[in-house]
Amino acid sequence: IAGITQAPTSQILAAGRRMTLRCTQDMRHNAMYWYRQDLGLGLRLIHYSNTAGTTGKGEVPDGYSVSRANTDDFPLTLASAVPSQTSVYFCASSPGRGRANTGELFFGEGSRLTVL
Amino acid sequence: QQQVKQSPQSLIVQKGGISIINCAYENTAFDYFPWYQQFPGKGPALLIAIRPDVSEKKEGRFTISFNKSAKQFSLHIMDSQPGDSATYFCAASKANRDDKIIFGKGTRLHILP
């Protein structure tokens, strides 16, 4: 059972470089999310997608973009990385719409990104 | 505006003791209150959840107490064990909707052996 797969697990990146964090789920969930986790700040939502073909902005979207071309994949792109984007990034999914949505999120193992 | 306030930020408990983490929410439309457990190097995972039609839910050593009038809910870990050492997040959402889940800032729990 894979669930949510994130890649890479860890990356060191020079400021100004472009970076894409990959996320794939095999649960056929409608909704997917990207969070960043920073000490003392908890989990903050970056972007989300309620269903394939749609995306929305979360609490801290600046400097990040996402796409949702199909149900399974939800990549997060940093167009020009800055040191303040050093964080652990978590991708998550949930069943989404209607009665199937219990509210439970299923998280990946995270991608630790360091921007120098 | 922080809609879910969690306390304490960190907690140290002796083995066998009771760990208590508290959360307060603002939006009365929330109807699903989960707790997530996160071990170092791992993603958060659902531990236990409650809906506002009950005041308490127990699963093994973990209990959620819910006070709808006070808009507060808490996690109690009975007979705390070193293996319970983790970060715990409370959260709130409107289930059966596409509205996003709101997380507290987390509590780092350490159980002394």
mmCIF file of C-alpha atoms in Angstrom:
data_model
loop_
_atom_site.group_PDB
_atom_site.id
_atom_site.type_symbol
_atom_site.label_atom_id
_atom_site.label_comp_id
_atom_site.label_asym_id
_atom_site.label_seq_id
_atom_site.Cartn_x
_atom_site.Cartn_y
_atom_site.Cartn_z
ATOM 1 C CA ILE A 1 0.000 0.000 0.000
ATOM 2 C CA ALA A 2 1.749 3.188 -1.160
ATOM 3 C CA GLY A 3 -0.752 5.933 -0.344
ATOM 4 C CA ILE A 4 1.058 9.230 -0.904
ATOM 5 C CA THR A 5 4.519 9.238 -2.456
ATOM 6 C CA GLN A 6 6.659 12.369 -2.316
ATOM 7 C CA ALA A 7 9.971 13.050 -4.053
ATOM 8 C CA PRO A 8 12.637 14.020 -3.352
ATOM 9 C CA THR A 9 12.826 13.188 0.350
ATOM 10 C CA SER A 10 15.512 15.799 0.827
ATOM 11 C CA GLN A 11 17.100 18.491 -1.324
ATOM 12 C CA ILE A 12 19.584 21.330 -0.927
ATOM 13 C CA LEU A 13 19.010 24.106 -3.408
ATOM 14 C CA ALA A 14 20.772 27.352 -4.290
ATOM 15 C CA ALA A 15 18.677 30.510 -4.031
ATOM 16 C CA GLY A 16 17.186 31.528 -7.354
ATOM 17 C CA ARG A 17 16.926 27.986 -8.690
ATOM 18 C CA ARG A 18 13.680 26.401 -9.806
ATOM 19 C CA MET A 19 12.480 23.322 -7.946
ATOM 20 C CA THR A 20 9.526 20.978 -8.327
ATOM 21 C CA LEU A 21 8.402 18.732 -5.501
ATOM 22 C CA ARG A 22 6.496 15.727 -6.760
ATOM 23 C CA CYS A 23 3.459 14.119 -5.156
ATOM 24 C CA THR A 24 1.560 11.058 -6.337
ATOM 25 C CA GLN A 25 -1.354 9.274 -4.685
ATOM 26 C CA ASP A 26 -2.864 5.908 -5.523
ATOM 27 C CA MET A 27 -6.063 6.178 -3.475
ATOM 28 C CA ARG A 28 -8.100 7.940 -6.188
ATOM 29 C CA HIS A 29 -8.780 10.778 -3.781
ATOM 30 C CA ASN A 30 -10.385 13.878 -5.226
ATOM 31 C CA ALA A 31 -8.701 16.472 -3.025
ATOM 32 C CA MET A 32 -4.976 17.095 -2.626
ATOM 33 C CA TYR A 33 -3.034 19.598 -0.581
ATOM 34 C CA TRP A 34 0.442 20.990 -0.041
ATOM 35 C CA TYR A 35 1.506 22.077 3.453
ATOM 36 C CA ARG A 36 4.732 23.442 4.806
ATOM 37 C CA GLN A 37 5.776 22.697 8.368
ATOM 38 C CA ASP A 38 7.999 25.055 10.318
ATOM 39 C CA LEU A 39 8.877 24.854 13.996
ATOM 40 C CA GLY A 40 6.417 26.830 16.102
ATOM 41 C CA LEU A 41 4.165 27.543 13.136
ATOM 42 C CA GLY A 42 2.580 24.146 12.662
ATOM 43 C CA LEU A 43 1.167 23.077 9.306
ATOM 44 C CA ARG A 44 0.356 25.881 6.903
ATOM 45 C CA LEU A 45 -1.583 25.271 3.712
ATOM 46 C CA ILE A 46 0.162 26.455 0.541
ATOM 47 C CA HIS A 47 -2.162 25.332 -2.257
ATOM 48 C CA TYR A 48 -4.928 22.821 -2.653
ATOM 49 C CA SER A 49 -6.974 21.104 -5.336
ATOM 50 C CA ASN A 50 -10.519 19.888 -4.742
ATOM 51 C CA THR A 51 -10.559 17.879 -7.968
ATOM 52 C CA ALA A 52 -8.475 17.315 -11.079
ATOM 53 C CA GLY A 53 -8.271 20.455 -13.193
ATOM 54 C CA THR A 54 -8.861 22.887 -10.320
ATOM 55 C CA THR A 55 -6.521 24.511 -7.812
ATOM 56 C CA GLY A 56 -6.803 27.096 -5.082
ATOM 57 C CA LYS A 57 -4.616 29.222 -2.855
ATOM 58 C CA GLY A 58 -4.089 28.414 0.776
ATOM 59 C CA GLU A 59 -2.684 30.451 3.632
ATOM 60 C CA VAL A 60 0.865 30.959 2.266
ATOM 61 C CA PRO A 61 0.762 30.659 -1.560
ATOM 62 C CA ASP A 62 3.305 33.329 -2.556
ATOM 63 C CA GLY A 63 6.338 31.966 -4.384
ATOM 64 C CA TYR A 64 4.671 28.623 -5.104
ATOM 65 C CA SER A 65 2.575 27.232 -7.945
ATOM 66 C CA VAL A 66 0.739 23.947 -8.461
ATOM 67 C CA SER A 67 -1.015 22.059 -11.212
ATOM 68 C CA ARG A 68 -3.488 19.189 -11.194
ATOM 69 C CA ALA A 69 -3.556 17.642 -14.648
ATOM 70 C CA ASN A 70 -4.938 14.336 -13.370
ATOM 71 C CA THR A 71 -6.304 12.760 -10.185
ATOM 72 C CA ASP A 72 -3.059 11.178 -9.025
ATOM 73 C CA ASP A 73 -0.397 13.883 -9.373
ATOM 74 C CA PHE A 74 -0.066 17.250 -7.662
ATOM 75 C CA PRO A 75 3.384 18.819 -8.159
ATOM 76 C CA LEU A 76 4.496 21.915 -6.245
ATOM 77 C CA THR A 77 6.889 24.300 -8.014
ATOM 78 C CA LEU A 78 9.129 26.966 -6.558
ATOM 79 C CA ALA A 79 9.905 29.195 -9.540
ATOM 80 C CA SER A 80 12.831 30.992 -7.894
ATOM 81 C CA ALA A 81 13.680 29.588 -4.476
ATOM 82 C CA VAL A 82 14.485 31.882 -1.551
ATOM 83 C CA PRO A 83 15.970 30.970 1.868
ATOM 84 C CA SER A 84 12.630 31.600 3.613
ATOM 85 C CA GLN A 85 11.260 28.634 1.681
ATOM 86 C CA THR A 86 13.515 26.318 3.669
ATOM 87 C CA SER A 87 11.003 23.972 5.269
ATOM 88 C CA VAL A 88 9.551 20.498 5.329
ATOM 89 C CA TYR A 89 6.833 20.124 2.722
ATOM 90 C CA PHE A 90 3.985 17.658 3.088
ATOM 91 C CA CYS A 91 1.584 16.551 0.417
ATOM 92 C CA ALA A 92 -1.787 15.218 1.562
ATOM 93 C CA SER A 93 -5.007 13.923 0.074
ATOM 94 C CA SER A 94 -8.579 13.316 1.143
ATOM 95 C CA PRO A 95 -11.567 11.672 -0.507
ATOM 96 C CA GLY A 96 -13.137 15.082 -1.087
ATOM 97 C CA ARG A 97 -16.680 15.883 -2.033
ATOM 98 C CA GLY A 98 -19.860 14.834 -0.348
ATOM 99 C CA ARG A 99 -20.455 12.087 2.149
ATOM 100 C CA ALA A 100 -17.176 10.373 1.247
ATOM 101 C CA ASN A 101 -15.366 13.253 2.877
ATOM 102 C CA THR A 102 -14.791 12.341 6.516
ATOM 103 C CA GLY A 103 -12.343 15.188 6.803
ATOM 104 C CA GLU A 104 -9.419 12.796 7.250
ATOM 105 C CA LEU A 105 -6.207 13.769 5.514
ATOM 106 C CA PHE A 106 -3.641 11.234 4.391
ATOM 107 C CA PHE A 107 -0.101 12.618 4.425
ATOM 108 C CA GLY A 108 3.078 11.704 2.613
ATOM 109 C CA GLU A 109 6.411 11.338 4.395
ATOM 110 C CA GLY A 110 7.527 14.852 3.532
ATOM 111 C CA SER A 111 10.222 16.567 1.476
ATOM 112 C CA ARG A 112 12.882 18.459 3.401
ATOM 113 C CA LEU A 113 14.049 21.441 1.369
ATOM 114 C CA THR A 114 16.984 23.674 2.257
ATOM 115 C CA VAL A 115 17.526 26.855 0.242
ATOM 116 C CA LEU A 116 20.971 28.404 0.625
ATOM 117 C CA GLN B 1 -6.747 35.067 12.427
ATOM 118 C CA GLN B 2 -5.975 31.770 14.051
ATOM 119 C CA GLN B 3 -9.136 29.729 14.144
ATOM 120 C CA VAL B 4 -7.759 26.821 16.193
ATOM 121 C CA LYS B 5 -5.594 27.603 19.212
ATOM 122 C CA GLN B 6 -3.586 24.743 20.724
ATOM 123 C CA SER B 7 -1.754 24.559 24.034
ATOM 124 C CA PRO B 8 0.745 23.853 25.413
ATOM 125 C CA GLN B 9 3.418 24.206 22.748
ATOM 126 C CA SER B 10 5.479 21.507 24.482
ATOM 127 C CA LEU B 11 4.794 19.024 27.250
ATOM 128 C CA ILE B 12 6.920 16.659 29.326
ATOM 129 C CA VAL B 13 5.181 13.839 31.187
ATOM 130 C CA GLN B 14 6.477 10.979 33.267
ATOM 131 C CA LYS B 15 5.881 7.456 32.028
ATOM 132 C CA GLY B 16 2.516 6.258 33.291
ATOM 133 C CA GLY B 17 1.158 9.766 33.713
ATOM 134 C CA ILE B 18 -1.683 11.509 31.900
ATOM 135 C CA SER B 19 -0.871 13.815 29.001
ATOM 136 C CA ILE B 20 -3.413 16.541 28.291
ATOM 137 C CA ILE B 21 -3.419 18.808 25.248
ATOM 138 C CA ASN B 22 -6.053 21.480 24.780
ATOM 139 C CA CYS B 23 -7.555 23.188 21.758
ATOM 140 C CA ALA B 24 -10.075 25.977 21.286
ATOM 141 C CA TYR B 25 -11.868 26.911 18.088
ATOM 142 C CA GLU B 26 -13.813 29.946 16.934
ATOM 143 C CA ASN B 27 -16.009 28.872 14.043
ATOM 144 C CA THR B 28 -19.225 27.288 15.322
ATOM 145 C CA ALA B 29 -19.795 25.755 11.885
ATOM 146 C CA PHE B 30 -16.959 23.269 12.454
ATOM 147 C CA ASP B 31 -18.329 19.763 12.891
ATOM 148 C CA TYR B 32 -15.300 17.493 12.710
ATOM 149 C CA PHE B 33 -12.424 17.623 15.196
ATOM 150 C CA PRO B 34 -9.513 15.277 14.524
ATOM 151 C CA TRP B 35 -6.194 14.827 16.264
ATOM 152 C CA TYR B 36 -3.121 13.956 14.246
ATOM 153 C CA GLN B 37 0.040 12.315 15.579
ATOM 154 C CA GLN B 38 3.409 12.911 13.962
ATOM 155 C CA PHE B 39 6.613 11.017 14.716
ATOM 156 C CA PRO B 40 9.991 12.549 13.803
ATOM 157 C CA GLY B 41 10.728 12.240 10.110
ATOM 158 C CA LYS B 42 7.212 11.103 9.272
ATOM 159 C CA GLY B 43 4.031 12.722 8.032
ATOM 160 C CA PRO B 44 1.107 13.345 10.396
ATOM 161 C CA ALA B 45 -1.417 10.529 10.710
ATOM 162 C CA LEU B 46 -4.963 10.568 12.038
ATOM 163 C CA LEU B 47 -5.051 9.395 15.659
ATOM 164 C CA ILE B 48 -8.659 9.942 16.750
ATOM 165 C CA ALA B 49 -11.521 12.225 15.791
ATOM 166 C CA ILE B 50 -14.820 13.396 17.245
ATOM 167 C CA ARG B 51 -18.006 15.016 15.987
ATOM 168 C CA PRO B 52 -19.941 17.510 18.155
ATOM 169 C CA ASP B 53 -22.898 15.192 18.804
ATOM 170 C CA VAL B 54 -20.902 13.423 21.529
ATOM 171 C CA SER B 55 -18.944 14.820 24.479
ATOM 172 C CA GLU B 56 -16.290 12.133 24.651
ATOM 173 C CA LYS B 57 -14.684 9.505 22.448
ATOM 174 C CA LYS B 58 -12.246 6.892 23.672
ATOM 175 C CA GLU B 59 -9.928 4.656 21.689
ATOM 176 C CA GLY B 60 -7.609 2.641 23.879
ATOM 177 C CA ARG B 61 -5.505 5.012 25.962
ATOM 178 C CA PHE B 62 -6.548 8.042 23.886
ATOM 179 C CA THR B 63 -9.644 10.082 24.744
ATOM 180 C CA ILE B 64 -11.077 13.227 23.187
ATOM 181 C CA SER B 65 -13.217 15.381 25.464
ATOM 182 C CA PHE B 66 -15.443 17.896 23.677
ATOM 183 C CA ASN B 67 -17.184 20.936 25.159
ATOM 184 C CA LYS B 68 -19.413 22.465 22.506
ATOM 185 C CA SER B 69 -20.611 25.429 24.578
ATOM 186 C CA ALA B 70 -17.043 26.430 25.430
ATOM 187 C CA LYS B 71 -15.822 25.641 21.907
ATOM 188 C CA GLN B 72 -12.997 23.565 23.345
ATOM 189 C CA PHE B 73 -11.738 20.038 22.943
ATOM 190 C CA SER B 74 -8.852 18.167 24.451
ATOM 191 C CA LEU B 75 -6.789 15.034 23.995
ATOM 192 C CA HIS B 76 -6.030 12.878 27.020
ATOM 193 C CA ILE B 77 -3.396 10.151 26.830
ATOM 194 C CA MET B 78 -3.736 7.806 29.756
ATOM 195 C CA ASP B 79 -0.787 5.744 31.045
ATOM 196 C CA SER B 80 1.552 7.701 28.760
ATOM 197 C CA GLN B 81 4.400 5.667 27.279
ATOM 198 C CA PRO B 82 7.756 6.695 25.755
ATOM 199 C CA GLY B 83 6.388 5.517 22.400
ATOM 200 C CA ASP B 84 3.755 8.258 22.619
ATOM 201 C CA SER B 85 6.499 10.886 22.302
ATOM 202 C CA ALA B 86 5.532 12.787 19.163
ATOM 203 C CA THR B 87 4.029 16.025 17.937
ATOM 204 C CA TYR B 88 0.258 16.229 18.198
ATOM 205 C CA PHE B 89 -1.945 18.509 16.113
ATOM 206 C CA CYS B 90 -5.569 19.271 16.761
ATOM 207 C CA ALA B 91 -7.687 20.360 13.834
ATOM 208 C CA ALA B 92 -11.187 21.394 12.858
ATOM 209 C CA SER B 93 -13.222 21.327 9.680
ATOM 210 C CA LYS B 94 -16.674 21.111 8.215
ATOM 211 C CA ALA B 95 -17.034 17.472 7.190
ATOM 212 C CA ASN B 96 -18.850 16.498 4.000
ATOM 213 C CA ARG B 97 -17.741 19.770 2.488
ATOM 214 C CA ASP B 98 -14.789 20.899 0.449
ATOM 215 C CA ASP B 99 -13.786 23.404 3.129
ATOM 216 C CA LYS B 100 -10.228 23.060 4.223
ATOM 217 C CA ILE B 101 -9.131 21.625 7.543
ATOM 218 C CA ILE B 102 -7.629 24.115 10.012
ATOM 219 C CA PHE B 103 -4.738 22.925 12.161
ATOM 220 C CA GLY B 104 -3.497 24.058 15.542
ATOM 221 C CA LYS B 105 0.210 24.844 15.801
ATOM 222 C CA GLY B 106 1.082 21.545 17.429
ATOM 223 C CA THR B 107 2.305 20.210 20.779
ATOM 224 C CA ARG B 108 5.616 18.432 21.143
ATOM 225 C CA LEU B 109 5.071 15.701 23.727
ATOM 226 C CA HIS B 110 7.961 13.962 25.436
ATOM 227 C CA ILE B 111 7.338 11.037 27.764
ATOM 228 C CA LEU B 112 10.164 10.429 30.228
ATOM 229 C CA PRO B 113 11.112 6.744 30.613
#
